[in-house]
Amino acid sequence: MNQEKREHWKSQIGFILASAGSAIGLGSIWRFPYITGEYGGGAFVIVYLVCIVLIGIPVMLCEFALGRRTQRDPVGAYAALSGNNRFWKLVGFMGVASGFIILAYYSVVGGWTIAYTLKSLTGQIAQFTTPDSAWQEFLSFTAHPLWPLFFHAVFMVLCVAVVYGGVRKGIERVNDVLMPALFVILIAMIIRALTLPGAGAGVEFFLKPDFSKLTAKAWLIAIGHGFFTLSLGMGAMITYGSYVDRKTDLWSATLWIIFLDTAVSMMAGLAIFPVVFAMGADPAGGPGLIFKVLPAVFNKMPGGTYLWSTLFFFLLVIAALASGLSLLEVVTAHLVDKGYDRKKTAVWAGFLIFLLGIPCSLSFGVLSEYKIFGRNFFDTLDYFAANILLPLGGLLVCVFVGWVWGSSHSFHEIASGSEEVHEHKHKWLKCWSFFVRYLTPLAMAVVFIVSAGVMKVE
Ligand code: TRP
């Protein structure tokens, strides 16, 4: 598709908010706070920031540059710059497939957050005052054969409805509302959390630096998380980059997106842990923290369930929805660039992803005994996408940009639109080449080897 016909973001801010929306997701809100607390608090935050510089910034720039240069979906982008090479087209296709797979199970969890928002609002959650009773409720809800599927469908319908509207009227417009709303809710929650008596212990758990916990494993977790939370490695940012016009400053947009994602992750920690500690509960990880500890904890707070629990789950709905959209957009953009109609494609893709999500959802209930190499269907998809497809996609995008497209061509793409980069061209070009040809691919290769399970690190 040529540059004239392709739809572009209306403003640079719209582009930044949409990409930040993709990045800020369940990963930022429920995973980052916990791994930070676990792996050394403030010390881990420093490591994380180093990893963001090492990997986050370069890979995101690679993806944006590829997208803007070619104005195509991931498959088309790789094809255009590799002389239609089969291998690289396959790499692009791997990204589209990852979008399809990740959204199938992401949407199941997105559905849970919608259900929990409603359960909070109607006061159902109010009955569960201990973590154990909240956990029982969670287990029986997710094992139910119908309700989780219904909410999974609702989540998919919302994603489809937005992508159906197109880049400006759908994705950009919705993110322009969702992202500010997310910040307002988070800030309200932080103020409440920090003013609870005993909140200090939570802040201490979250941020007190403990350098003895910075093991090799902590570094790998930081790199892996940085990568997942920024939505890299599957062409989401190639796709969003393909809607960027030549006047936009990719460099400053990248810094903004990364700043926003990191800020939300930190804020989530400050909103969650003080509450957990002030209410005398144990911090737990992942789904345990969100669906077990928090409901019980909110119930002990003044105005508990109705206000704080509803707000918190609504925050998760927003975060999950903005990420879910971008996953569906990758699949849709690929088919639209092949000549299909956007509206029909969005509906069909959404429907097929919904179908793949059904066994994911049922793996908490009727299909829980059904295991593939020891994992249920949900975990299998998650493992395959997050541990294999994404790190491999990230490694290959660097190799492609650094070695096939070339560091100087890609650099010129980034410099166009950015005065800052343009001004210090010579210095920055050397730095860019070093990162994108050597340092970042090397770091990605290590992550890939470890996360695919070829090598174990303790
Ligand atoms: N960044 C999202 C989160 O933090 C998850 C995610 C990973 C994602 N890769 C993605 C979202 C690609 C959209 C597109 O939860």
Coordinates of C-alpha atoms and ligand atoms in Angstrom, one line a residue:
M1 CA 0.0 0.0 0.0
N2 CA 1.5 3.4 -0.8
Q3 CA 2.1 6.2 1.6
E4 CA -0.8 8.4 0.3
K5 CA -3.4 5.8 1.0
R6 CA -2.3 4.5 4.3
E7 CA -4.0 5.9 7.3
H8 CA -1.8 7.9 9.7
W9 CA -2.0 8.9 13.4
K10 CA -3.6 12.2 13.7
S11 CA -1.0 13.5 16.2
Q12 CA 2.3 12.5 17.7
I13 CA 0.6 12.3 21.1
G14 CA -2.0 9.9 19.7
F15 CA 0.8 7.7 18.5
I16 CA 2.6 7.8 21.8
L17 CA -0.6 7.1 23.8
A18 CA -1.6 4.2 21.6
S19 CA 1.9 2.6 21.8
A20 CA 2.0 3.2 25.5
G21 CA -1.4 1.6 25.7
S22 CA 0.0 -1.5 24.0
A23 CA 3.0 -1.6 26.3
I24 CA 1.1 -0.9 29.6
G25 CA -0.7 -4.1 30.3
L26 CA -1.2 -6.9 32.7
G27 CA 2.6 -7.4 32.6
S28 CA 3.3 -3.9 33.9
I29 CA 0.6 -3.9 36.6
W30 CA 0.7 -7.4 38.1
R31 CA 4.1 -8.7 37.2
F32 CA 6.5 -5.8 37.6
P33 CA 5.7 -4.9 41.1
Y34 CA 6.0 -8.5 42.3
I35 CA 9.3 -9.3 40.6
T36 CA 10.7 -6.0 41.9
G37 CA 9.8 -6.9 45.4
E38 CA 11.2 -10.4 45.0
Y39 CA 14.5 -9.6 43.3
G40 CA 16.0 -6.8 45.3
G41 CA 13.6 -3.8 45.3
G42 CA 15.4 -0.6 44.4
A43 CA 18.4 -2.6 43.3
F44 CA 16.3 -4.4 40.8
V45 CA 14.8 -1.2 39.5
I46 CA 18.3 0.0 38.6
V47 CA 19.0 -3.3 36.8
Y48 CA 15.7 -3.0 35.0
L49 CA 16.5 0.5 33.8
V50 CA 19.9 -0.7 32.5
C51 CA 18.1 -3.4 30.6
I52 CA 15.6 -1.0 29.1
V53 CA 18.5 1.1 27.8
L54 CA 20.3 -2.0 26.5
I55 CA 17.3 -3.6 24.9
G56 CA 14.1 -1.7 25.2
I57 CA 15.2 1.5 23.4
P58 CA 17.1 -0.1 20.6
V59 CA 14.5 -2.8 19.8
M60 CA 11.6 -0.4 19.9
L61 CA 13.5 2.0 17.6
C62 CA 14.2 -0.9 15.2
E63 CA 10.5 -1.8 15.0
F64 CA 9.3 1.8 14.6
A65 CA 11.9 2.5 11.9
L66 CA 11.0 -0.7 10.0
G67 CA 7.3 0.2 10.1
R68 CA 7.6 3.8 9.1
R69 CA 10.1 3.1 6.3
T70 CA 8.0 0.5 4.7
Q71 CA 4.5 1.6 5.7
R72 CA 3.6 -2.0 5.9
D73 CA 2.5 -4.8 8.3
P74 CA 5.4 -6.9 9.7
V75 CA 5.3 -9.4 6.8
G76 CA 5.3 -6.7 4.2
A77 CA 7.9 -4.7 6.1
Y78 CA 10.4 -7.6 6.1
A79 CA 9.6 -8.5 2.5
A80 CA 10.1 -4.9 1.3
L81 CA 13.6 -4.5 2.7
S82 CA 14.9 -8.0 2.1
G83 CA 14.1 -8.3 -1.6
N84 CA 11.1 -10.5 -0.8
N85 CA 13.3 -13.0 1.0
R86 CA 11.4 -16.1 2.2
F87 CA 13.1 -16.5 5.5
W88 CA 12.5 -12.9 6.6
K89 CA 8.9 -13.0 5.4
L90 CA 8.5 -16.0 7.7
V91 CA 10.0 -14.0 10.6
G92 CA 7.3 -11.3 9.9
F93 CA 4.7 -14.0 9.8
M94 CA 5.9 -15.4 13.1
G95 CA 5.0 -11.9 14.6
V96 CA 1.5 -12.1 13.2
A97 CA 1.1 -15.6 14.5
S98 CA 2.3 -14.5 18.0
G99 CA -0.3 -11.8 18.0
F100 CA -3.0 -14.3 17.2
I101 CA -1.8 -16.7 19.9
I102 CA -1.1 -14.2 22.7
L103 CA -4.5 -12.5 22.2
A104 CA -6.2 -15.9 22.6
Y105 CA -5.1 -16.3 26.2
Y106 CA -4.7 -12.6 27.0
S107 CA -8.3 -12.2 26.2
V108 CA -9.3 -14.9 28.7
V109 CA -7.5 -13.0 31.5
G110 CA -9.0 -9.7 30.1
G111 CA -12.4 -11.4 30.5
W112 CA -11.7 -12.2 34.2
T113 CA -10.8 -8.6 34.9
I114 CA -14.2 -7.5 33.4
A115 CA -16.0 -10.1 35.5
Y116 CA -14.2 -9.0 38.6
T117 CA -15.0 -5.3 37.9
L118 CA -18.7 -6.3 37.8
K119 CA -18.4 -8.6 40.8
S120 CA -16.9 -5.7 42.8
L121 CA -19.5 -3.3 41.6
T122 CA -22.3 -5.5 42.6
G123 CA -20.8 -6.3 46.0
Q124 CA -20.2 -10.0 45.4
I125 CA -16.5 -9.7 46.2
A126 CA -17.4 -8.1 49.5
Q127 CA -18.1 -11.6 51.0
F128 CA -14.5 -12.7 50.7
T129 CA -12.6 -11.3 53.6
T130 CA -9.7 -13.7 53.7
P131 CA -7.3 -14.5 51.0
D132 CA -8.3 -18.2 51.1
S133 CA -11.9 -17.5 50.6
A134 CA -11.1 -15.1 47.8
W135 CA -9.0 -17.7 46.2
Q136 CA -11.7 -20.3 46.4
E137 CA -14.0 -17.9 44.6
F138 CA -11.4 -17.4 41.9
L139 CA -10.9 -21.1 41.4
S140 CA -14.6 -21.8 41.2
F141 CA -15.2 -18.8 38.9
T142 CA -12.5 -19.8 36.4
A143 CA -13.5 -23.4 36.5
H144 CA -17.1 -22.6 35.5
P145 CA -17.7 -23.8 32.0
L146 CA -19.7 -20.8 30.8
W147 CA -19.1 -17.5 32.6
P148 CA -15.4 -17.1 31.8
L149 CA -16.2 -17.8 28.2
F150 CA -18.9 -15.2 28.2
F151 CA -16.5 -12.6 29.5
H152 CA -13.7 -13.7 27.1
A153 CA -16.3 -13.1 24.3
V154 CA -17.1 -9.6 25.8
F155 CA -13.4 -8.7 25.8
M156 CA -12.9 -9.8 22.2
V157 CA -16.0 -7.9 21.1
L158 CA -14.6 -4.8 22.6
C159 CA -11.2 -5.3 20.9
V160 CA -13.0 -5.9 17.6
A161 CA -15.2 -2.9 17.9
V162 CA -12.2 -0.6 18.3
V163 CA -10.0 -2.1 15.5
Y164 CA -13.1 -2.1 13.3
G165 CA -13.1 1.7 13.5
G166 CA -9.6 2.0 12.1
V167 CA -6.4 3.7 13.2
R168 CA -7.7 7.2 13.9
K169 CA -11.3 6.7 14.6
G170 CA -10.8 3.5 16.5
I171 CA -7.4 2.9 18.1
E172 CA -6.2 6.5 18.5
R173 CA -9.5 7.8 19.7
V174 CA -10.0 5.1 22.3
N175 CA -6.5 5.3 23.7
D176 CA -6.8 9.1 24.0
V177 CA -9.5 8.4 26.6
L178 CA -8.3 5.2 28.1
M179 CA -4.7 6.2 28.9
P180 CA -5.5 9.4 30.8
A181 CA -8.2 7.5 32.7
L182 CA -5.7 4.9 33.7
F183 CA -3.4 7.5 35.1
V184 CA -6.1 9.2 37.0
I185 CA -7.2 6.0 38.6
L186 CA -3.7 5.0 39.5
I187 CA -2.9 8.3 41.1
A188 CA -6.1 8.1 43.2
M189 CA -5.1 4.6 44.3
I190 CA -1.6 5.7 45.2
I191 CA -2.8 8.5 47.3
R192 CA -5.2 6.2 49.2
A193 CA -2.5 3.5 49.6
L194 CA 0.2 5.8 50.9
T195 CA -2.0 7.4 53.4
L196 CA -3.0 4.1 55.1
P197 CA -1.4 3.6 58.5
G198 CA 1.5 1.1 58.1
A199 CA 1.9 1.8 54.4
G200 CA 5.7 2.3 54.9
A201 CA 6.3 -1.5 55.1
G202 CA 4.8 -1.9 51.7
V203 CA 7.0 0.8 50.2
E204 CA 10.0 -0.8 51.9
F205 CA 9.2 -4.3 50.5
F206 CA 8.8 -2.8 47.0
L207 CA 11.8 -0.4 46.9
K208 CA 14.3 -1.1 49.6
P209 CA 17.5 -1.9 47.7
D210 CA 19.0 -5.3 48.4
F211 CA 22.0 -5.9 46.2
S212 CA 22.5 -9.4 47.4
K213 CA 19.4 -10.5 45.5
L214 CA 20.9 -9.3 42.2
T215 CA 21.7 -12.8 40.8
A216 CA 22.2 -13.7 37.2
K217 CA 18.6 -14.8 37.3
A218 CA 17.5 -11.4 38.4
W219 CA 19.2 -9.9 35.3
L220 CA 17.6 -12.3 33.0
I221 CA 14.2 -11.7 34.5
A222 CA 14.7 -8.0 34.1
I223 CA 15.7 -8.3 30.4
G224 CA 12.9 -10.7 29.7
H225 CA 10.3 -8.5 31.5
G226 CA 11.5 -5.3 29.8
F227 CA 11.0 -6.9 26.6
F228 CA 7.5 -8.3 27.3
T229 CA 6.2 -5.2 28.9
L230 CA 7.2 -3.0 26.0
S231 CA 5.3 -5.3 23.5
L232 CA 8.4 -6.0 21.5
G233 CA 9.4 -8.9 19.4
M234 CA 6.2 -9.6 17.5
G235 CA 5.7 -6.7 15.2
A236 CA 3.2 -4.7 17.3
M237 CA 5.5 -1.7 17.2
I238 CA 6.3 -2.3 13.5
T239 CA 2.5 -2.1 12.8
Y240 CA 2.0 1.0 14.9
G241 CA 5.1 2.5 13.4
S242 CA 3.7 1.9 9.9
Y243 CA 1.0 4.5 10.7
V244 CA 3.5 7.2 11.5
D245 CA 4.2 9.9 9.1
R246 CA 7.7 11.3 8.2
K247 CA 7.4 14.4 10.4
T248 CA 7.1 12.4 13.6
D249 CA 10.1 12.2 15.9
L250 CA 10.6 8.5 16.5
W251 CA 13.4 9.0 19.0
S252 CA 11.5 11.2 21.4
A253 CA 8.3 9.1 21.0
T254 CA 10.2 6.0 22.0
L255 CA 11.6 7.7 25.1
W256 CA 8.1 8.8 26.0
I257 CA 6.5 5.4 25.6
I258 CA 9.2 3.8 27.6
F259 CA 8.9 6.4 30.3
L260 CA 5.2 6.0 30.5
D261 CA 5.3 2.2 30.8
T262 CA 8.0 2.4 33.4
A263 CA 6.1 5.0 35.4
V264 CA 3.0 3.0 35.4
S265 CA 4.8 -0.1 36.5
M266 CA 6.4 1.8 39.4
M267 CA 3.1 3.4 40.3
A268 CA 1.3 0.1 40.3
G269 CA 3.8 -1.1 42.9
L270 CA 3.2 2.0 45.0
A271 CA -0.6 1.5 44.7
I272 CA -0.5 -2.2 45.6
F273 CA 2.1 -3.0 48.3
P274 CA 1.3 -0.4 50.8
V275 CA -2.3 -1.7 50.8
V276 CA -1.2 -5.3 51.1
F277 CA 1.1 -4.5 54.1
A278 CA -1.1 -2.0 55.8
M279 CA -3.8 -4.7 55.9
G280 CA -1.4 -7.3 57.2
A281 CA -1.5 -9.7 54.2
D282 CA 1.3 -11.6 52.5
P283 CA 2.5 -10.4 49.2
A284 CA 2.1 -13.1 46.5
G285 CA 2.9 -13.1 42.8
G286 CA 0.9 -13.0 39.6
P287 CA -2.7 -14.1 39.6
G288 CA -2.3 -14.9 43.3
L289 CA -1.7 -11.2 44.1
I290 CA -4.5 -9.9 42.0
F291 CA -7.3 -12.4 42.7
K292 CA -6.4 -13.8 46.1
V293 CA -4.7 -11.2 48.2
L294 CA -6.1 -8.0 46.8
P295 CA -9.9 -8.8 47.0
A296 CA -9.5 -9.7 50.6
V297 CA -7.4 -6.7 51.4
F298 CA -9.7 -4.2 49.7
N299 CA -12.6 -5.6 51.7
K300 CA -10.8 -4.5 54.9
M301 CA -10.5 -0.9 53.6
P302 CA -13.0 1.8 54.3
G303 CA -15.2 2.0 51.2
G304 CA -13.5 -1.2 50.3
T305 CA -15.1 -3.4 47.7
Y306 CA -17.4 -0.9 46.0
L307 CA -14.8 1.8 45.5
W308 CA -11.3 0.5 45.6
S309 CA -11.8 -3.0 44.3
T310 CA -14.0 -1.7 41.4
L311 CA -11.4 0.9 40.5
F312 CA -8.6 -1.5 40.6
F313 CA -10.2 -4.1 38.4
F314 CA -11.4 -1.4 36.1
L315 CA -7.8 -0.2 35.8
L316 CA -6.8 -3.7 34.8
V317 CA -9.6 -3.8 32.2
I318 CA -8.3 -0.6 30.7
A319 CA -4.7 -1.8 30.6
A320 CA -5.6 -5.2 29.2
L321 CA -7.9 -3.7 26.6
A322 CA -5.4 -1.2 25.2
S323 CA -2.9 -4.1 24.8
G324 CA -5.4 -6.5 23.4
L325 CA -6.3 -4.0 20.7
S326 CA -2.8 -3.8 19.5
L327 CA -2.5 -7.5 19.3
L328 CA -5.6 -7.7 17.2
E329 CA -4.4 -4.8 15.1
V330 CA -1.2 -6.8 14.1
V331 CA -3.3 -9.6 12.7
T332 CA -5.8 -7.3 11.1
A333 CA -3.1 -5.0 9.5
H334 CA -1.5 -8.1 7.9
L335 CA -4.7 -9.1 6.2
V336 CA -5.7 -5.5 5.3
D337 CA -2.3 -5.1 3.6
K338 CA -3.0 -8.2 1.6
G339 CA -6.1 -6.5 0.3
Y340 CA -8.9 -7.6 2.6
D341 CA -11.5 -5.3 4.0
R342 CA -10.6 -3.9 7.4
K343 CA -14.1 -4.3 9.0
K344 CA -14.7 -7.8 7.8
T345 CA -11.1 -8.8 8.8
A346 CA -11.4 -7.4 12.3
V347 CA -14.6 -9.4 12.9
W348 CA -13.3 -12.7 11.4
A349 CA -9.9 -12.5 13.1
G350 CA -11.6 -11.6 16.4
F351 CA -13.9 -14.6 16.0
L352 CA -11.1 -17.1 15.2
I353 CA -9.0 -15.8 18.1
F354 CA -12.0 -16.2 20.3
L355 CA -12.2 -19.8 19.2
L356 CA -8.6 -20.5 20.1
G357 CA -9.2 -18.8 23.5
I358 CA -12.0 -21.3 24.3
P359 CA -9.6 -24.2 25.2
C360 CA -7.4 -21.7 27.1
S361 CA -10.3 -20.7 29.2
L362 CA -11.5 -24.3 29.7
S363 CA -8.0 -25.4 30.9
F364 CA -9.0 -24.0 34.3
G365 CA -12.0 -26.2 34.3
V366 CA -13.2 -29.2 32.3
L367 CA -9.9 -29.4 30.4
S368 CA -7.6 -29.0 33.4
E369 CA -6.5 -32.7 33.2
Y370 CA -5.5 -32.3 29.6
K371 CA -1.8 -31.6 29.5
I372 CA 0.7 -31.0 26.8
F373 CA 4.3 -31.8 28.1
G374 CA 3.0 -31.2 31.6
R375 CA 1.3 -27.9 30.9
N376 CA -2.3 -27.1 30.3
F377 CA -3.4 -25.5 27.1
F378 CA -3.3 -22.0 28.5
D379 CA 0.2 -22.4 29.8
T380 CA 1.4 -24.1 26.7
L381 CA 0.3 -21.1 24.5
D382 CA 1.8 -18.7 27.0
Y383 CA 5.1 -20.6 27.2
F384 CA 5.4 -20.9 23.4
A385 CA 4.6 -17.2 22.8
A386 CA 6.4 -15.5 25.6
N387 CA 9.4 -17.8 26.0
I388 CA 10.1 -18.7 22.4
L389 CA 8.3 -16.6 19.8
L390 CA 8.9 -13.2 21.4
P391 CA 12.6 -13.5 22.3
L392 CA 13.3 -15.0 18.9
G393 CA 11.4 -12.3 17.2
G394 CA 13.3 -9.6 19.1
L395 CA 16.6 -11.2 18.3
L396 CA 15.8 -11.4 14.6
V397 CA 14.5 -7.9 14.3
C398 CA 17.8 -6.6 15.6
V399 CA 19.8 -8.8 13.3
F400 CA 17.6 -7.7 10.4
V401 CA 17.9 -4.0 11.1
G402 CA 21.6 -4.1 12.0
W403 CA 22.9 -6.4 9.3
V404 CA 20.4 -6.9 6.5
W405 CA 18.7 -3.5 6.2
G406 CA 21.9 -2.0 7.6
S407 CA 22.7 0.2 10.6
S408 CA 23.2 3.4 8.5
H409 CA 20.0 3.0 6.5
S410 CA 18.0 2.4 9.6
F411 CA 19.7 5.3 11.4
H412 CA 18.7 7.7 8.7
E413 CA 15.1 6.6 9.1
I414 CA 15.3 7.3 12.8
A415 CA 17.1 10.7 12.2
S416 CA 14.4 11.9 9.8
G417 CA 11.9 13.8 11.9
S418 CA 14.2 14.1 14.9
E419 CA 16.3 17.3 15.2
E420 CA 18.0 15.9 18.3
V421 CA 19.4 12.9 16.5
H422 CA 20.1 14.8 13.3
E423 CA 22.2 17.3 15.1
H424 CA 24.6 14.8 16.6
K425 CA 24.5 12.4 13.6
H426 CA 28.1 11.1 13.6
K427 CA 28.3 10.4 17.3
W428 CA 24.9 8.7 17.4
L429 CA 25.4 6.6 14.3
K430 CA 28.4 4.9 15.8
C431 CA 26.5 4.3 19.0
W432 CA 23.5 2.9 17.1
S433 CA 25.6 0.5 15.1
F434 CA 27.3 -0.8 18.2
F435 CA 24.0 -1.5 19.9
V436 CA 22.0 -2.8 17.1
R437 CA 24.7 -5.0 15.5
Y438 CA 26.4 -6.4 18.6
L439 CA 25.2 -5.5 22.0
T440 CA 21.5 -5.9 21.8
P441 CA 21.4 -9.0 19.6
L442 CA 23.9 -10.6 22.0
A443 CA 21.7 -9.9 25.0
M444 CA 18.7 -11.1 23.1
A445 CA 20.4 -14.3 22.1
V446 CA 21.2 -15.0 25.8
V447 CA 17.6 -14.4 26.8
F448 CA 16.3 -16.6 24.1
I449 CA 18.6 -19.5 25.0
V450 CA 17.7 -19.3 28.6
S451 CA 13.9 -18.6 28.2
A452 CA 13.5 -21.4 25.7
G453 CA 15.0 -23.7 28.4
V454 CA 18.2 -24.7 26.5
M455 CA 20.2 -23.4 29.5
K456 CA 19.3 -23.1 33.1
V457 CA 20.3 -20.2 35.3
E458 CA 19.6 -20.1 39.0
Ligands
TRP1 N1 3.0 -5.4 27.0 C1 1.9 -6.2 27.4 C2 1.8 -6.2 29.0 O1 2.6 -5.6 29.6 C3 1.9 -7.6 26.9 C4 2.4 -7.8 25.6 C5 3.5 -8.5 25.2 C6 1.9 -7.3 24.4 N2 3.6 -8.4 23.9 C7 2.7 -7.7 23.4 C8 0.8 -6.5 24.2 C9 2.4 -7.3 22.1 C10 0.5 -6.1 22.9 C11 1.3 -6.5 21.9 O2 0.9 -6.8 29.5

